[in-house]
């Protein structure tokens, strides 16, 4: 049995007095795609954002329990958030490239580290864009504004931007919900090809997407992790009635 | 035939009438504004040009001449209306004030939007707005009684001059530039910040490399806006600049600006004479400059819009 790369223990999270996560304990394994599904407001995005402490930017957030990455609690006071986010990158729901050129978007994280030469950066930018399956679309307009690209291309540039800093874990928060099916398909295939190198956690509203690409699926409802198991198990023979109802479309 | 539906369809409805009424009112309002602006331009331009058409002053001599004494004639028989001292004075105080104000304004704006929490902004916002509302004569008076003696004690001389004018204008435009910079920083979408943090950037890196950069068109607009204000400010500058019609050769000797000469001279000249016309020419230059500032602001705005 491999060791989990991230494991949360009894995570409770409050926005003000409202409890959004009610004790989540969950293990994420290396080189797997884990899908988090559940209706809106069930806490899956909140859990995702707590894995690299993006919730810190919200006001009035209290979090208890622990999130361990290789046995180190990232909520310990000694945690360096910059180092944490180097290891755990994130892609957001809306494609959010900076208003810079494609090249500068992808090079952004690398330039922050200040340890690469210009040639290395050029190479990494190209590799990242290739890995994100968007190189052919943008190779002729690397120095044009990323905002001139289509939504699907922008989202893949955003993924390339994360790949460039080479994190161990990539968190994706409904990355394809704003995209058309063809762009979504490209991103799904790309995620499958990235699995060998990265650990991927994806929040999705698309049942088909979860069943197509993920190894494990966790079903959230009202801040609880109702069921967490192999994707095949969740979709074919769910143990809980709520899971069954949700995936067969009876609510949510 | 008496079909009520047909009748109501053919008649203008109450709402449509009200719409026409509203459109007429707003059209009239805009027509009045356009007419007033056009009239001002025409008036200033026709008066300002008469220096060159009626009094036969060479336009180039007017811009580059360095002696201003419209009442008398020089050795060569030409009127002494060289506006160079005021033009240079105006540009010096404007540019220097903008150079000093810009870093302060950007730093203050970053503090208000990125560093201080909601509480800090709650206190700072009204302070800045209050500063905008202080009448310029008050600034001038403080300049006269604080800044001028201060400059005198450090650099010697009278204390009047471009340096004193710069300080007063710096304080005057700082709130304007700051609050406009705050607006442009606030308009940077939150998801740029999130994306930057998620790529392991520190707060300072995020501010410097993403927020300031994305807000740059807005910040430039704020600076140009401040410069336009500084260029057009009359009273406060006139009180501290010393009002000497000489080409400035030092920051601490008395000088003059277009506006200060105008406020000093307008009441003391007779309509239709050369000295009066020459003042109108200065006003025309001022008007042209504010037009140019306006165009620059629009140009920056458009350029910023294109990258979005």
XYZ file of C-alpha atoms in Angstrom:
560
model
C 0.000 0.000 0.000
C 1.470 3.335 -1.039
C 1.515 6.186 1.396
C -0.928 9.041 0.826
C 0.677 12.302 -0.301
C -1.991 14.430 1.342
C -4.151 13.349 4.190
C -6.727 15.442 5.981
C -7.826 14.568 9.472
C -11.109 15.740 10.913
C -11.058 19.082 9.095
C -13.754 21.465 10.232
C -14.009 24.795 8.482
C -16.201 27.726 9.430
C -17.095 30.868 7.529
C -17.931 33.031 10.497
C -20.253 30.760 12.479
C -21.378 28.669 9.540
C -19.787 25.248 9.464
C -18.935 24.453 5.864
C -16.806 21.364 6.400
C -17.931 19.019 9.143
C -14.979 16.847 9.884
C -13.419 15.656 6.649
C -10.837 12.886 6.802
C -9.540 11.942 3.418
C -6.356 10.510 1.894
C -5.054 11.465 -1.540
C -2.610 9.075 -3.177
C 0.278 9.955 -5.486
C -0.195 9.638 -9.257
C -3.912 9.267 -8.955
C -6.728 11.483 -10.069
C -9.201 12.044 -7.269
C -12.544 13.573 -8.157
C -14.650 15.468 -5.636
C -18.324 15.550 -6.543
C -21.426 16.829 -4.857
C -24.071 19.532 -5.171
C -23.204 23.237 -4.994
C -22.454 24.335 -1.461
C -21.519 20.860 -0.304
C -18.010 21.981 0.635
C -15.964 20.233 -2.049
C -14.404 23.433 -3.401
C -13.754 24.627 0.128
C -11.924 21.419 0.933
C -9.904 21.743 -2.267
C -8.914 25.283 -1.414
C -7.900 24.252 2.089
C -5.305 21.890 0.607
C -3.035 24.770 -0.412
C -4.416 27.337 2.002
C -6.211 29.473 -0.545
C -8.948 29.924 2.053
C -6.560 32.176 3.952
C -7.579 35.087 1.746
C -11.175 34.952 2.874
C -12.232 36.832 5.970
C -13.579 35.065 9.029
C -12.334 31.616 8.174
C -11.596 29.245 11.050
C -10.203 25.827 10.386
C -9.540 22.983 12.803
C -8.109 19.525 12.318
C -5.024 18.911 10.242
C -3.997 18.656 6.599
C -0.788 16.682 6.340
C 1.451 16.643 3.331
C 3.986 13.876 3.883
C 3.407 13.957 7.653
C 3.768 17.729 7.962
C 0.689 19.683 8.972
C 0.379 22.581 6.538
C -1.644 24.495 9.117
C 1.233 24.447 11.582
C 2.426 27.982 12.353
C 5.850 27.201 10.903
C 4.488 26.439 7.444
C 5.914 28.543 4.642
C 2.905 29.181 2.445
C 5.048 30.033 -0.565
C 6.830 26.677 -0.352
C 3.503 24.933 0.174
C 2.057 26.458 -2.987
C 5.145 25.503 -4.927
C 4.298 21.915 -4.110
C 0.530 22.227 -4.458
C -0.580 24.261 -7.473
C -4.088 25.289 -8.359
C -6.247 25.865 -11.447
C -9.434 27.860 -11.016
C -12.952 27.577 -12.347
C -12.805 30.642 -14.557
C -9.810 30.760 -16.890
C -7.789 33.526 -15.255
C -4.660 34.281 -17.261
C -2.861 37.489 -16.349
C -3.320 40.292 -18.875
C 0.188 39.579 -20.175
C 1.475 37.611 -23.124
C 1.111 33.830 -23.242
C 4.842 33.459 -22.683
C 4.887 35.721 -19.640
C 1.904 33.945 -18.164
C 3.645 30.602 -18.258
C 7.004 32.032 -17.221
C 5.494 33.918 -14.281
C 6.133 31.294 -11.616
C 9.602 30.530 -12.954
C 10.669 34.149 -12.964
C 9.627 34.428 -9.323
C 12.124 31.742 -8.392
C 14.943 33.599 -10.138
C 17.048 30.492 -10.573
C 16.588 29.779 -14.263
C 18.408 31.210 -17.250
C 16.512 32.680 -20.152
C 17.138 29.557 -22.238
C 15.876 27.266 -19.488
C 12.745 29.347 -19.110
C 12.125 29.246 -22.882
C 12.449 25.469 -22.773
C 10.202 25.014 -19.746
C 7.561 27.300 -21.237
C 7.525 25.222 -24.400
C 7.445 21.922 -22.499
C 4.657 23.122 -20.224
C 2.538 24.364 -23.089
C 3.067 21.028 -24.848
C 2.148 19.081 -21.743
C -0.980 21.179 -21.408
C -1.867 20.334 -25.036
C -2.030 23.938 -26.093
C 1.364 24.384 -27.762
C 0.025 23.948 -31.299
C -2.619 26.616 -30.674
C -0.301 29.241 -29.289
C 3.188 28.576 -30.664
C 2.786 31.388 -33.194
C 1.386 33.878 -30.719
C 3.505 33.382 -27.631
C 3.972 37.109 -27.335
C 0.388 38.092 -27.840
C -1.927 38.773 -24.929
C -3.272 35.584 -23.358
C -6.634 37.303 -23.124
C -6.986 37.133 -26.902
C -7.209 33.328 -26.733
C -10.436 31.350 -26.537
C -11.695 30.231 -23.128
C -10.488 26.658 -23.616
C -7.059 27.810 -24.731
C -6.866 30.232 -21.818
C -7.666 27.466 -19.358
C -4.975 25.230 -20.844
C -2.498 28.116 -20.652
C -3.460 28.429 -16.983
C -2.732 24.731 -16.539
C 0.592 25.165 -18.358
C 1.361 28.024 -16.008
C 0.956 25.660 -13.060
C 2.914 22.857 -14.743
C 5.829 25.223 -15.357
C 6.586 25.457 -11.636
C 6.327 21.679 -11.431
C 4.276 21.119 -8.309
C 3.682 17.638 -6.920
C -0.046 18.090 -6.581
C -2.390 19.976 -8.910
C -5.757 21.088 -7.589
C -8.411 21.865 -10.174
C -11.612 23.643 -9.183
C -14.216 22.817 -11.842
C -11.703 23.578 -14.581
C -14.020 22.793 -17.472
C -17.344 24.154 -16.251
C -16.956 27.323 -18.309
C -15.817 25.483 -21.439
C -17.424 23.746 -24.393
C -17.368 19.918 -24.620
C -14.485 19.802 -27.114
C -12.223 21.954 -24.952
C -13.300 19.935 -21.910
C -12.396 16.716 -23.711
C -8.937 18.037 -24.531
C -8.373 18.977 -20.907
C -9.587 15.570 -19.709
C -7.182 13.749 -22.002
C -4.394 16.027 -20.935
C -5.081 15.365 -17.250
C -4.936 11.620 -17.891
C -1.540 12.060 -19.540
C -0.280 14.113 -16.588
C -1.157 11.448 -14.062
C 2.224 9.741 -14.284
C 3.990 12.809 -13.004
C 1.472 14.546 -10.824
C -1.156 13.905 -8.209
C -4.400 15.487 -9.333
C -7.438 16.481 -7.306
C -10.362 17.768 -9.332
C -13.677 19.227 -8.263
C -16.306 18.657 -10.912
C -20.035 18.954 -11.435
C -19.827 16.696 -14.417
C -20.522 13.070 -13.418
C -19.293 11.817 -16.763
C -16.026 13.639 -16.313
C -15.500 12.171 -12.861
C -16.213 8.657 -14.099
C -14.017 9.025 -17.188
C -10.829 10.319 -15.663
C -10.685 9.708 -11.932
C -9.301 6.770 -9.987
C -11.107 7.645 -6.792
C -14.195 9.698 -6.168
C -15.414 11.405 -3.025
C -19.049 12.414 -2.711
C -19.797 15.488 -0.588
C -23.116 16.495 0.858
C -23.753 19.362 3.277
C -20.158 19.547 4.435
C -19.809 15.809 4.977
C -17.830 13.317 2.986
C -20.597 10.802 2.426
C -18.652 8.228 0.500
C -15.082 7.974 -0.735
C -13.962 4.988 -2.758
C -12.699 3.764 -6.105
C -14.528 5.599 -8.872
C -15.824 2.359 -10.332
C -17.285 1.422 -6.986
C -18.924 4.828 -6.480
C -20.564 4.795 -9.877
C -21.480 1.134 -10.197
C -22.274 -0.004 -6.677
C -22.440 2.948 -4.308
C -22.781 1.956 -0.675
C -24.811 4.951 0.426
C -28.290 5.782 -0.707
C -27.478 9.522 -1.050
C -24.612 8.747 -3.413
C -26.829 6.597 -5.529
C -29.502 9.301 -5.632
C -26.998 11.967 -6.600
C -25.194 10.143 -9.372
C -28.415 8.930 -10.874
C -29.665 12.510 -10.899
C -32.444 12.226 -8.346
C -31.280 15.432 -6.620
C -28.571 18.045 -6.808
C -65.905 51.936 -36.285
C -64.877 52.192 -32.668
C -62.249 49.620 -31.894
C -60.534 50.476 -28.591
C -57.544 48.222 -29.267
C -56.901 49.766 -32.658
C -57.223 53.194 -31.144
C -54.760 52.479 -28.371
C -52.262 51.019 -30.826
C -52.386 54.090 -33.038
C -52.189 56.615 -30.225
C -48.903 57.365 -28.558
C -48.806 55.690 -25.173
C -48.087 57.565 -21.973
C -44.762 55.793 -21.576
C -43.690 56.720 -25.090
C -44.559 60.357 -24.455
C -42.553 60.305 -21.261
C -39.652 58.793 -23.143
C -39.724 61.578 -25.729
C -39.911 64.154 -22.949
C -36.913 62.655 -21.136
C -34.910 62.436 -24.336
C -35.623 66.067 -25.138
C -34.566 67.239 -21.680
C -31.285 65.342 -21.741
C -30.587 66.442 -25.320
C -31.127 70.079 -24.343
C -28.819 69.694 -21.354
C -26.039 68.235 -23.448
C -26.577 70.868 -26.142
C -26.132 73.636 -23.575
C -22.919 72.070 -22.285
C -21.495 71.643 -25.781
C -22.458 75.214 -26.664
C -20.802 76.599 -23.520
C -17.586 74.682 -24.140
C -17.520 75.720 -27.784
C -18.184 79.336 -26.837
C -15.352 79.343 -24.305
C -12.977 77.882 -26.856
C -14.053 80.391 -29.470
C -13.788 83.318 -27.087
C -10.363 82.413 -25.717
C -9.057 81.496 -29.157
C -10.264 84.658 -30.877
C -8.874 86.848 -28.096
C -5.652 84.896 -27.833
C -4.974 84.949 -31.544
C -5.391 88.711 -31.805
C -1.963 89.184 -30.257
C -0.561 87.687 -33.403
C -3.080 89.001 -35.938
C -3.727 92.539 -34.672
C -0.595 93.377 -32.776
C 1.670 91.632 -35.238
C 3.630 89.583 -32.721
C 5.428 86.615 -34.220
C 4.046 83.416 -32.707
C 7.474 81.852 -32.449
C 8.885 84.939 -30.760
C 6.000 84.741 -28.313
C 6.826 81.167 -27.359
C 10.593 81.592 -27.158
C 11.011 85.186 -26.053
C 12.313 85.486 -22.535
C 11.278 89.024 -21.623
C 7.737 89.730 -20.510
C 6.825 93.378 -20.337
C 3.799 93.880 -22.565
C 3.501 97.596 -21.695
C 6.744 98.610 -23.385
C 8.734 97.914 -26.512
C 12.197 96.488 -26.870
C 15.205 98.017 -28.609
C 14.117 96.588 -31.945
C 10.695 98.206 -31.658
C 8.854 94.942 -31.084
C 6.625 94.474 -28.038
C 8.230 92.559 -25.191
C 5.880 89.599 -24.925
C 8.085 86.544 -24.483
C 6.114 83.842 -22.662
C 8.988 81.432 -22.237
C 9.524 82.178 -18.508
C 5.924 81.304 -17.651
C 5.750 78.327 -19.967
C 8.918 76.904 -18.444
C 7.713 77.770 -14.935
C 4.417 75.981 -15.483
C 6.072 72.883 -16.876
C 8.708 72.773 -14.143
C 6.278 72.963 -11.233
C 3.909 70.507 -12.922
C 6.480 67.888 -13.776
C 8.372 68.183 -10.493
C 5.159 67.980 -8.477
C 4.097 64.899 -10.445
C 7.500 63.263 -9.989
C 7.366 63.739 -6.232
C 3.683 62.895 -5.881
C 3.709 59.687 -7.934
C 5.712 57.433 -5.587
C 3.837 58.740 -2.559
C 0.492 58.245 -4.260
C 1.296 54.719 -5.409
C 2.668 53.749 -2.008
C -0.349 55.204 -0.223
C -2.729 53.503 -2.645
C -1.021 50.136 -2.200
C -1.209 50.567 1.544
C -4.900 51.361 1.371
C -5.872 48.546 -0.964
C -3.441 45.743 -0.171
C -1.965 46.227 3.279
C -4.420 47.998 5.556
C -7.529 45.997 6.241
C -11.031 47.321 5.914
C -10.546 49.388 9.064
C -7.522 51.241 7.729
C -9.310 52.047 4.489
C -12.295 53.323 6.450
C -10.080 55.926 8.121
C -7.829 56.778 5.177
C -10.510 57.143 2.516
C -12.253 60.133 4.185
C -8.892 61.741 4.960
C -7.915 61.648 1.305
C -11.314 62.900 0.229
C -11.061 65.728 2.730
C -7.707 66.774 1.279
C -9.270 67.019 -2.188
C -11.894 69.384 -0.845
C -9.583 71.935 0.823
C -9.783 75.263 -1.079
C -6.631 76.161 -2.956
C -6.276 79.495 -1.181
C -5.806 77.571 2.061
C -3.036 75.533 0.481
C -1.487 78.752 -0.801
C -1.692 80.360 2.600
C -0.035 77.396 4.281
C 2.565 77.425 1.526
C 3.213 81.081 2.127
C 3.540 80.808 5.879
C 5.219 77.395 6.183
C 6.817 76.219 2.947
C 8.355 79.520 1.841
C 10.110 80.197 5.184
C 11.228 76.572 5.236
C 12.789 76.800 1.761
C 14.342 80.142 2.739
C 15.955 78.693 5.855
C 17.447 75.760 3.972
C 18.434 77.173 0.584
C 18.654 80.870 1.388
C 17.234 83.544 -0.898
C 13.660 84.678 -0.551
C 12.159 81.218 -0.370
C 9.745 82.040 -3.177
C 10.227 80.057 -6.331
C 9.649 76.850 -8.222
C 10.620 74.668 -5.283
C 7.995 76.205 -3.005
C 5.441 75.972 -5.816
C 6.350 72.339 -6.350
C 5.825 71.472 -2.695
C 2.447 73.165 -2.555
C 1.300 71.505 -5.784
C 2.631 68.158 -4.592
C 0.350 68.298 -1.557
C -2.525 69.529 -3.682
C -2.405 66.814 -6.337
C -1.408 63.981 -3.998
C -4.972 63.188 -2.867
C -6.305 63.273 -6.423
C -3.614 60.988 -7.747
C -3.906 58.710 -4.717
C -7.643 58.234 -4.881
C -7.562 57.588 -8.624
C -4.722 55.107 -8.139
C -6.731 53.404 -5.401
C -9.632 53.047 -7.825
C -7.437 51.506 -10.489
C -5.850 49.070 -8.005
C -9.293 48.085 -6.724
C -10.445 47.343 -10.251
C -7.749 44.676 -10.685
C -9.819 41.480 -10.622
C -9.461 39.384 -7.498
C -8.685 36.302 -9.557
C -5.376 37.789 -10.741
C -4.304 37.920 -7.112
C -5.479 34.364 -6.460
C -3.696 33.062 -9.527
C -0.502 34.765 -8.479
C -0.636 33.428 -4.924
C -1.445 29.963 -6.231
C 1.774 30.114 -8.254
C 3.721 30.556 -5.023
C 4.169 34.302 -5.247
C 4.614 36.337 -2.098
C 2.390 39.291 -1.379
C 5.025 41.765 -2.520
C 5.658 39.845 -5.746
C 1.932 39.776 -6.403
C 1.584 43.515 -5.836
C 4.629 44.372 -7.879
C 4.361 41.961 -10.779
C 0.636 41.537 -11.213
C -1.418 44.213 -9.524
C 0.667 47.275 -10.351
C 1.240 46.009 -13.854
C -2.413 45.333 -14.551
C -3.373 48.688 -13.073
C -0.725 50.626 -14.999
C -3.056 52.354 -17.498
C -5.208 53.543 -14.612
C -2.185 54.742 -12.647
C -0.832 56.659 -15.648
C -4.217 58.266 -16.108
C -4.156 59.287 -12.446
C -0.730 60.882 -12.863
C -1.700 62.794 -15.992
C -4.881 63.903 -14.273
C -2.809 65.206 -11.377
C -0.513 66.994 -13.822
C -3.482 68.624 -15.512
C -4.626 69.842 -12.138
C -1.175 71.132 -11.237
C -0.809 72.874 -14.589
C -4.089 74.697 -14.176
C -3.754 75.595 -10.495
C -3.481 79.373 -10.150
C -4.016 80.865 -6.741
C -1.901 78.675 -4.488
C 1.017 78.759 -6.911
C 0.817 82.483 -7.384
C 1.099 82.962 -3.628
C 4.384 81.094 -3.299
C 6.207 81.274 -6.619
C 7.460 84.851 -6.368
C 6.066 86.130 -9.678
C 9.243 87.229 -11.397
C 9.086 87.223 -15.190
C 12.476 85.694 -15.734
C 13.517 82.393 -17.195
C 13.999 80.206 -14.124
C 17.678 79.399 -13.590
C 17.311 77.891 -10.130
C 14.575 76.181 -8.181
C 14.762 78.659 -5.344
C 14.671 81.977 -7.168
C 11.332 83.656 -7.861
C 9.655 82.586 -11.062
C 6.163 82.588 -12.541
C 3.682 80.299 -14.251
C 1.080 80.886 -16.943
C -1.662 80.855 -14.343
C 0.085 83.129 -11.874
C 0.686 85.765 -14.548
C -2.947 85.524 -15.575
C -4.350 86.000 -12.073
C -1.929 88.831 -11.389
C -2.451 90.671 -14.649
C -6.058 90.244 -15.718
C -7.423 92.948 -13.478
C -4.732 95.459 -14.346
C -4.940 95.624 -18.122
C -7.311 97.377 -20.484
C -9.389 95.306 -22.875
C -8.133 95.436 -26.439
C -4.611 96.554 -25.637
C -1.612 94.416 -26.356
C -0.989 93.660 -22.684
C -4.528 92.342 -22.392
C -4.337 90.358 -25.624
C -1.036 88.836 -24.565
C -2.690 87.529 -21.404
C -5.387 85.949 -23.563
C -2.672 84.267 -25.556
C -1.341 82.776 -22.323
C -4.860 81.586 -21.522
C -5.040 80.016 -24.962
C -1.816 78.123 -24.292
C -3.262 76.920 -20.982
C -6.425 75.772 -22.690
C -4.458 73.946 -25.354
C -2.384 72.237 -22.689
C -5.425 71.022 -20.778
C -6.809 69.765 -24.071
C -3.567 67.871 -24.637
C -3.698 66.427 -21.107
C -7.232 65.298 -21.820
C -6.224 63.628 -25.068
C -3.342 61.885 -23.328
C -5.716 60.545 -20.664
C -8.071 59.240 -23.345
C -5.240 57.740 -25.311
C -3.933 55.884 -22.254
C -7.450 54.759 -21.441
C -7.943 53.340 -24.920
C -4.589 51.628 -24.878
C -5.426 50.047 -21.532
C -8.790 48.975 -22.875
C -7.249 47.188 -25.823
C -5.166 44.835 -23.761
C -8.205 43.689 -21.795
